[in-house]
Coordinates of C-alpha atoms in Angstrom, one line a residue:
M1 CA 45.0 118.1 119.6
K2 CA 41.7 118.8 118.0
L3 CA 40.4 116.0 115.8
T4 CA 37.6 115.8 113.2
A5 CA 35.5 112.7 112.8
A6 CA 32.9 111.5 110.3
I7 CA 30.0 109.4 111.3
I8 CA 28.5 107.5 108.3
A9 CA 25.0 106.5 109.0
A10 CA 24.2 103.2 107.1
A11 CA 22.2 101.1 109.5
G12 CA 18.9 101.3 107.6
F13 CA 17.5 98.8 105.1
G14 CA 16.2 101.1 102.4
T15 CA 12.8 99.4 101.8
R16 CA 11.9 101.8 99.1
M17 CA 14.6 100.4 96.9
Q18 CA 12.7 97.1 96.8
L19 CA 16.0 95.1 97.1
D20 CA 16.9 91.8 98.8
R21 CA 19.4 93.4 101.2
P22 CA 20.3 96.9 102.5
K23 CA 20.8 99.3 99.6
Q24 CA 24.2 100.5 100.8
F25 CA 25.7 97.1 100.0
H26 CA 24.6 97.1 96.3
L27 CA 27.0 98.0 93.6
L28 CA 27.5 101.5 92.0
G29 CA 30.0 101.3 89.2
G30 CA 31.3 97.9 90.4
I31 CA 31.9 99.1 94.0
P32 CA 29.4 98.8 96.9
I33 CA 27.6 102.1 97.6
L34 CA 28.8 102.2 101.2
A35 CA 32.4 101.5 100.2
R36 CA 32.3 104.4 97.8
T37 CA 30.9 106.7 100.5
A38 CA 33.4 105.7 103.1
G39 CA 36.2 106.0 100.5
V40 CA 35.5 109.7 100.0
F41 CA 36.0 110.4 103.7
A42 CA 39.0 108.1 104.0
A43 CA 40.7 110.0 101.3
H44 CA 39.9 113.4 102.7
P45 CA 42.9 115.0 104.5
R46 CA 40.9 116.7 107.2
I47 CA 39.0 113.7 108.5
D48 CA 41.0 112.0 111.3
R49 CA 38.5 109.3 112.4
I50 CA 35.6 107.5 110.7
V51 CA 32.8 105.6 112.4
V52 CA 30.5 103.6 110.0
V53 CA 27.3 102.5 111.6
V54 CA 25.7 99.4 109.9
P55 CA 23.0 96.9 110.7
E56 CA 24.3 94.5 113.4
D57 CA 23.8 91.4 111.3
H58 CA 25.9 92.9 108.5
L59 CA 29.0 93.8 110.6
P60 CA 31.1 90.8 109.4
E61 CA 30.1 91.4 105.7
S62 CA 30.9 95.1 106.1
R63 CA 34.4 94.4 107.5
Q64 CA 35.1 92.0 104.6
M65 CA 33.8 94.5 102.1
F66 CA 36.0 97.3 103.4
A67 CA 39.1 95.2 103.4
R68 CA 38.4 93.9 99.9
H69 CA 38.1 97.5 98.6
G70 CA 41.3 98.7 100.3
L71 CA 39.7 100.7 103.1
D72 CA 42.1 100.8 106.0
L73 CA 40.3 99.7 109.2
T74 CA 42.9 101.3 111.4
N75 CA 41.1 104.6 111.3
I76 CA 37.7 103.3 110.4
E77 CA 35.5 101.7 113.1
L78 CA 32.5 99.7 112.1
I79 CA 29.8 99.5 114.8
A80 CA 26.2 98.3 115.0
G81 CA 23.4 100.8 114.6
G82 CA 20.1 101.2 116.3
R83 CA 16.4 101.2 115.4
R84 CA 16.3 104.9 114.3
R85 CA 18.8 106.9 112.4
Q86 CA 19.4 109.1 115.5
D87 CA 20.0 106.0 117.6
S88 CA 22.7 105.0 115.1
V89 CA 24.3 108.5 115.1
Q90 CA 24.3 108.6 118.9
A91 CA 26.1 105.2 118.9
G92 CA 28.6 106.7 116.6
L93 CA 29.1 109.7 118.8
A94 CA 29.7 107.4 121.8
A95 CA 32.4 105.5 119.9
L96 CA 34.5 108.6 119.1
D97 CA 37.9 109.3 120.7
A98 CA 37.9 111.9 123.5
G99 CA 40.0 114.2 121.3
V100 CA 37.4 114.7 118.7
D101 CA 35.8 118.1 118.9
L102 CA 34.2 118.5 115.4
V103 CA 31.7 115.9 114.1
L104 CA 30.4 115.5 110.5
V105 CA 27.4 113.1 109.9
H106 CA 26.8 111.8 106.5
D107 CA 24.3 109.4 104.8
G108 CA 25.9 106.1 103.8
A109 CA 23.7 106.2 100.7
R110 CA 25.2 109.5 99.4
P111 CA 28.3 108.2 97.7
L112 CA 28.9 111.1 95.3
V113 CA 29.6 113.8 97.9
S114 CA 32.5 116.0 96.9
A115 CA 35.5 117.0 99.0
A116 CA 34.5 120.6 98.4
V117 CA 31.1 120.1 100.1
I118 CA 32.8 118.4 103.0
D119 CA 35.2 121.3 103.3
R120 CA 32.4 123.9 103.3
C121 CA 30.6 122.1 106.1
L122 CA 33.7 121.7 108.2
D123 CA 34.8 125.3 107.7
T124 CA 31.4 126.7 108.6
A125 CA 30.8 124.4 111.6
R126 CA 34.3 125.3 113.0
R127 CA 33.4 129.0 112.7
D128 CA 29.7 129.0 113.5
G129 CA 29.1 125.9 115.5
A130 CA 26.9 123.9 113.2
A131 CA 26.3 123.6 109.4
I132 CA 24.2 121.6 106.9
A133 CA 24.7 121.1 103.2
A134 CA 21.6 122.1 101.3
V135 CA 20.5 123.2 97.8
P136 CA 17.7 125.7 97.0
V137 CA 14.4 124.3 96.0
N138 CA 13.9 125.0 92.3
D139 CA 10.5 123.4 91.6
T140 CA 7.2 125.0 92.4
L141 CA 5.7 123.5 95.5
K142 CA 2.1 122.6 96.1
R143 CA 0.3 121.8 99.3
G144 CA -2.4 119.2 98.9
D145 CA -5.5 118.5 100.9
D146 CA -6.7 115.1 102.3
D147 CA -8.6 114.4 99.0
G148 CA -5.7 115.0 96.7
W149 CA -6.6 118.5 95.5
V150 CA -4.2 121.4 95.4
A151 CA -4.8 123.5 98.5
A152 CA -2.2 126.2 98.0
T153 CA 1.0 127.1 96.2
V154 CA 3.9 127.3 98.6
S155 CA 6.5 130.0 98.2
R156 CA 9.9 128.5 97.5
A157 CA 11.8 131.8 98.1
S158 CA 13.4 130.6 101.4
L159 CA 13.1 126.9 101.1
W160 CA 16.2 124.6 100.9
Q161 CA 16.5 120.8 100.4
A162 CA 18.5 119.3 103.1
Q163 CA 21.5 117.1 102.3
T164 CA 24.4 115.7 104.2
P165 CA 27.1 116.2 105.5
Q166 CA 25.8 117.9 108.5
A167 CA 28.5 119.1 110.8
A168 CA 28.6 120.4 114.4
R169 CA 30.9 120.9 117.3
R170 CA 30.8 117.8 119.3
D171 CA 29.6 119.4 122.5
L172 CA 26.7 121.0 120.7
L173 CA 25.6 117.8 119.0
E174 CA 25.8 115.9 122.3
Q175 CA 23.8 118.7 124.0
A176 CA 21.1 118.3 121.2
F177 CA 20.9 114.5 121.8
R178 CA 20.7 115.0 125.6
E179 CA 17.8 117.4 125.3
N180 CA 15.8 115.9 122.4
G181 CA 17.3 112.4 121.6
E182 CA 14.0 110.8 122.4
T183 CA 12.1 112.8 119.8
D184 CA 11.8 111.3 116.4
V185 CA 13.6 113.5 113.8
T186 CA 14.9 112.9 110.3
D187 CA 18.3 114.5 110.6
E188 CA 20.8 116.0 113.0
A189 CA 20.0 119.6 112.1
S190 CA 16.5 119.0 113.4
L191 CA 17.9 118.0 116.8
L192 CA 20.1 121.1 116.9
E193 CA 17.1 123.3 116.0
R194 CA 15.0 121.8 118.8
A195 CA 17.9 122.7 121.2
A196 CA 17.8 126.3 119.9
I197 CA 21.3 125.8 118.4
P198 CA 21.7 127.8 115.2
V199 CA 22.6 125.9 112.1
R200 CA 24.2 127.6 109.1
L201 CA 23.2 126.6 105.5
V202 CA 26.1 125.9 103.2
A203 CA 26.0 125.2 99.5
G204 CA 25.5 121.5 98.7
E205 CA 25.5 120.1 95.2
A206 CA 22.8 118.6 92.9
G207 CA 25.0 115.6 92.3
N208 CA 25.1 114.8 96.0
L209 CA 22.0 112.7 95.7
K210 CA 20.8 110.2 98.2
I211 CA 20.0 106.8 96.7
T212 CA 16.5 106.1 97.9
H213 CA 14.6 104.7 94.9
P214 CA 15.6 102.3 92.1
E215 CA 15.7 105.2 89.6
D216 CA 18.2 107.0 91.9
L217 CA 20.7 104.2 91.4
A218 CA 20.5 104.6 87.6
L219 CA 20.9 108.4 87.9
A220 CA 24.0 107.8 90.2
E221 CA 25.5 105.5 87.6
S222 CA 25.1 108.2 85.0
L223 CA 26.6 110.9 87.2
L224 CA 29.5 108.6 88.1
R225 CA 30.3 107.8 84.5
R226 CA 30.3 111.5 83.7
R227 CA 32.5 112.3 86.7
T228 CA 35.0 109.5 86.5
G229 CA 35.4 109.3 82.8
Q230 CA 35.6 106.6 80.2
L231 CA 34.6 102.9 80.2
R232 CA 36.8 100.2 78.8
I233 CA 35.7 96.8 77.4
G234 CA 37.9 93.8 77.1
H235 CA 37.5 90.3 75.6
G236 CA 39.6 87.3 76.5
Y237 CA 39.7 83.8 75.1
D238 CA 41.7 80.7 76.1
A239 CA 41.7 77.0 75.5
H240 CA 43.6 74.1 77.0
R241 CA 43.6 70.4 76.0
F242 CA 42.8 67.6 78.5
S243 CA 45.7 65.7 80.0
E244 CA 46.0 62.7 82.3
N245 CA 47.4 63.0 85.8
R246 CA 46.4 66.6 86.1
A247 CA 43.8 68.3 88.4
L248 CA 40.9 70.1 86.6
V249 CA 40.9 73.6 88.0
L250 CA 38.3 76.2 86.7
G251 CA 37.8 79.6 88.3
G252 CA 40.1 78.5 91.2
V253 CA 37.9 75.5 92.0
S254 CA 39.0 71.9 91.7
V255 CA 36.4 70.0 89.7
P256 CA 36.2 66.2 90.2
Y257 CA 37.0 64.6 86.8
Q258 CA 39.3 61.9 85.4
L259 CA 41.2 64.4 83.3
G260 CA 42.8 67.8 84.0
L261 CA 44.1 70.5 81.6
A262 CA 47.6 70.7 80.3
G263 CA 49.5 73.9 80.9
H264 CA 52.5 75.6 82.6
S265 CA 50.5 76.9 85.5
D266 CA 47.4 75.1 86.9
A267 CA 45.9 75.6 83.4
D268 CA 42.8 77.3 84.8
V269 CA 41.4 78.2 81.4
L270 CA 38.5 80.3 82.9
T271 CA 40.8 82.5 85.0
H272 CA 43.2 82.9 82.1
A273 CA 40.4 84.1 79.8
L274 CA 39.4 86.6 82.5
C275 CA 43.0 87.8 82.9
D276 CA 43.3 88.4 79.2
A277 CA 40.0 90.3 79.1
L278 CA 41.2 92.6 81.9
L279 CA 44.6 93.1 80.4
G280 CA 43.1 93.8 77.0
A281 CA 40.7 96.4 78.3
T282 CA 43.6 98.4 79.8
G283 CA 45.9 97.9 76.7
Q284 CA 48.4 95.8 78.7
G285 CA 48.8 92.8 76.4
D286 CA 47.9 89.3 77.5
I287 CA 48.7 86.8 80.2
G288 CA 51.6 85.3 78.3
R289 CA 53.4 88.7 78.3
H290 CA 53.2 89.1 82.0
F291 CA 53.5 85.4 83.1
P292 CA 55.5 83.6 80.3
D293 CA 55.6 79.8 80.3
T294 CA 59.4 80.1 80.0
D295 CA 59.5 81.4 83.6
Q296 CA 59.8 78.4 86.0
G297 CA 58.6 80.7 88.7
F298 CA 55.1 80.3 87.3
A299 CA 55.2 76.5 87.0
G300 CA 52.1 75.0 88.6
I301 CA 51.1 78.3 90.1
S302 CA 47.5 79.0 91.0
S303 CA 45.9 81.2 88.3
I304 CA 44.0 83.0 91.1
I305 CA 47.3 84.4 92.2
L306 CA 47.9 85.6 88.6
L307 CA 44.4 87.2 88.6
E308 CA 45.2 89.1 91.8
E309 CA 48.3 90.5 90.1
V310 CA 46.3 91.4 87.0
I311 CA 43.7 93.3 89.2
R312 CA 46.6 95.3 90.7
L313 CA 47.7 96.2 87.2
V314 CA 44.2 97.2 86.3
N315 CA 43.8 99.3 89.4
S316 CA 47.2 100.9 88.8
A317 CA 46.0 101.9 85.4
G318 CA 43.2 103.8 87.1
Y319 CA 40.3 101.4 86.5
T320 CA 38.0 99.2 88.5
L321 CA 36.0 96.1 87.4
T322 CA 32.4 96.9 86.8
N323 CA 31.3 93.4 85.7
A324 CA 32.5 90.3 83.9
D325 CA 30.5 87.9 81.8
I326 CA 32.2 84.5 81.3
T327 CA 31.3 81.5 79.1
I328 CA 32.9 78.1 79.6
V329 CA 32.7 75.8 76.6
C330 CA 33.0 72.2 77.7
Q331 CA 31.2 68.9 76.8
A332 CA 32.1 67.3 80.0
P333 CA 32.2 67.3 83.0
R334 CA 29.0 68.9 84.1
L335 CA 29.9 72.3 85.7
A336 CA 26.7 73.7 87.0
P337 CA 27.2 72.5 90.6
Y338 CA 30.5 74.4 90.8
L339 CA 29.7 77.7 89.2
E340 CA 28.7 79.6 92.3
E341 CA 31.9 78.7 94.1
M342 CA 33.9 79.8 91.0
R343 CA 32.0 83.1 91.0
N344 CA 32.8 83.7 94.7
R345 CA 36.5 82.9 94.2
L346 CA 36.8 85.2 91.2
A347 CA 34.9 88.0 92.9
T348 CA 37.3 87.9 95.9
A349 CA 40.3 87.9 93.7
C350 CA 38.9 90.8 91.7
Q351 CA 38.0 92.8 94.8
T352 CA 34.3 93.1 93.9
E353 CA 31.0 91.5 94.8
P354 CA 29.9 88.1 93.4
M355 CA 27.0 89.7 91.6
A356 CA 29.5 91.5 89.4
I357 CA 30.7 88.2 88.1
N358 CA 28.5 86.0 85.8
I359 CA 29.6 82.6 84.7
K360 CA 27.8 80.3 82.2
A361 CA 28.7 76.8 81.0
T362 CA 27.7 75.5 77.6
T363 CA 28.4 72.6 75.3
T364 CA 28.8 72.6 71.5
E365 CA 26.5 69.7 70.9
K366 CA 29.5 67.4 70.4
M367 CA 31.0 69.6 67.6
G368 CA 34.6 70.8 67.5
F369 CA 37.4 70.1 69.9
T370 CA 35.4 70.7 73.0
G371 CA 32.5 68.6 71.6
R372 CA 34.9 65.7 71.0
G373 CA 36.1 66.0 74.6
E374 CA 39.6 67.1 73.7
G375 CA 39.7 70.1 75.9
V376 CA 38.0 73.2 77.3
G377 CA 37.6 76.7 75.9
C378 CA 36.5 79.9 77.6
H379 CA 35.4 83.4 76.6
A380 CA 35.4 86.4 79.0
V381 CA 34.1 89.9 78.5
V382 CA 34.7 92.7 81.1
L383 CA 33.6 96.3 81.6
L384 CA 36.0 98.6 83.4
Q385 CA 35.4 102.1 84.7
A386 CA 37.9 104.8 85.3
V387 CA 38.1 105.8 89.0

């Protein structure tokens, strides 16, 4: 049986993005860039196997990220990449099953590739041996001299801007690596050309951009919003009074204090406010409608479990969490030491990255019920995006 595989090259750091970690792990519309890219191929009916090549020290993070975003690791293999792009792609080739005869290579930082472009590359490579997605050059091109002066105008009549996917029969791609793998190249088509293997141009798309610079990320956000549809905003508010002989749980974290909060569940006022914001954004009522305090099945339950169920409802409605901004109103205890742990717990439950969750704690300068130490209030605002 002939199988088709995709190798997603994502082992670079992306220094031109000027970020603190590889660009492919940063969020695009609330989902990591690499998870979005892999998701396109995981959903494509003609892709049988996927190998994702990442930096070696990011392998554990990548596996956790894929699992968090519902990417089945049964048919997706994560492996460590090499120093150069071609080293990473060659490692991906070596990891493929023996039955794979057609290979498609794609940049991990091109998350907006369409199924139509993938199909065109596969069809052409199956017929002609090798194919590359590309778009015609539209701008006038100038060649400069060493001093920064225009030396000549370059005809754009036959020039194309290379994209990925780049597809080839496996035997041809392996031949190209054997003959020219030691030569530094910028893409697989260059290796095939050097081996005198013809590569057919197929129509790419302007929206299939590679996120290389910070401004590319902003453009990708704009394209994604246009492609996926509307945004939804939700606001949630909850308050609970203090009570003796109760644990104080906020954002899924037990906070040491002499008092806890009264409630049917664990009375996690922070998580309740977030749940209400998420439900409100999707027009699905509030937490009391879904988890009534008349149901003994919810007595003492962890509110993180309720949040996980709310996220399933949000995803079923066709939305994903882009970000949440949460404000806890509390005179005491001091919550600053626990905010980061709360952030991580909520991010895991919401199937997103911690940077998508912001939590602040404030007092009311001893005014009102929170200022008098009678309880805790919390506001949450969320932004959802259609997917």
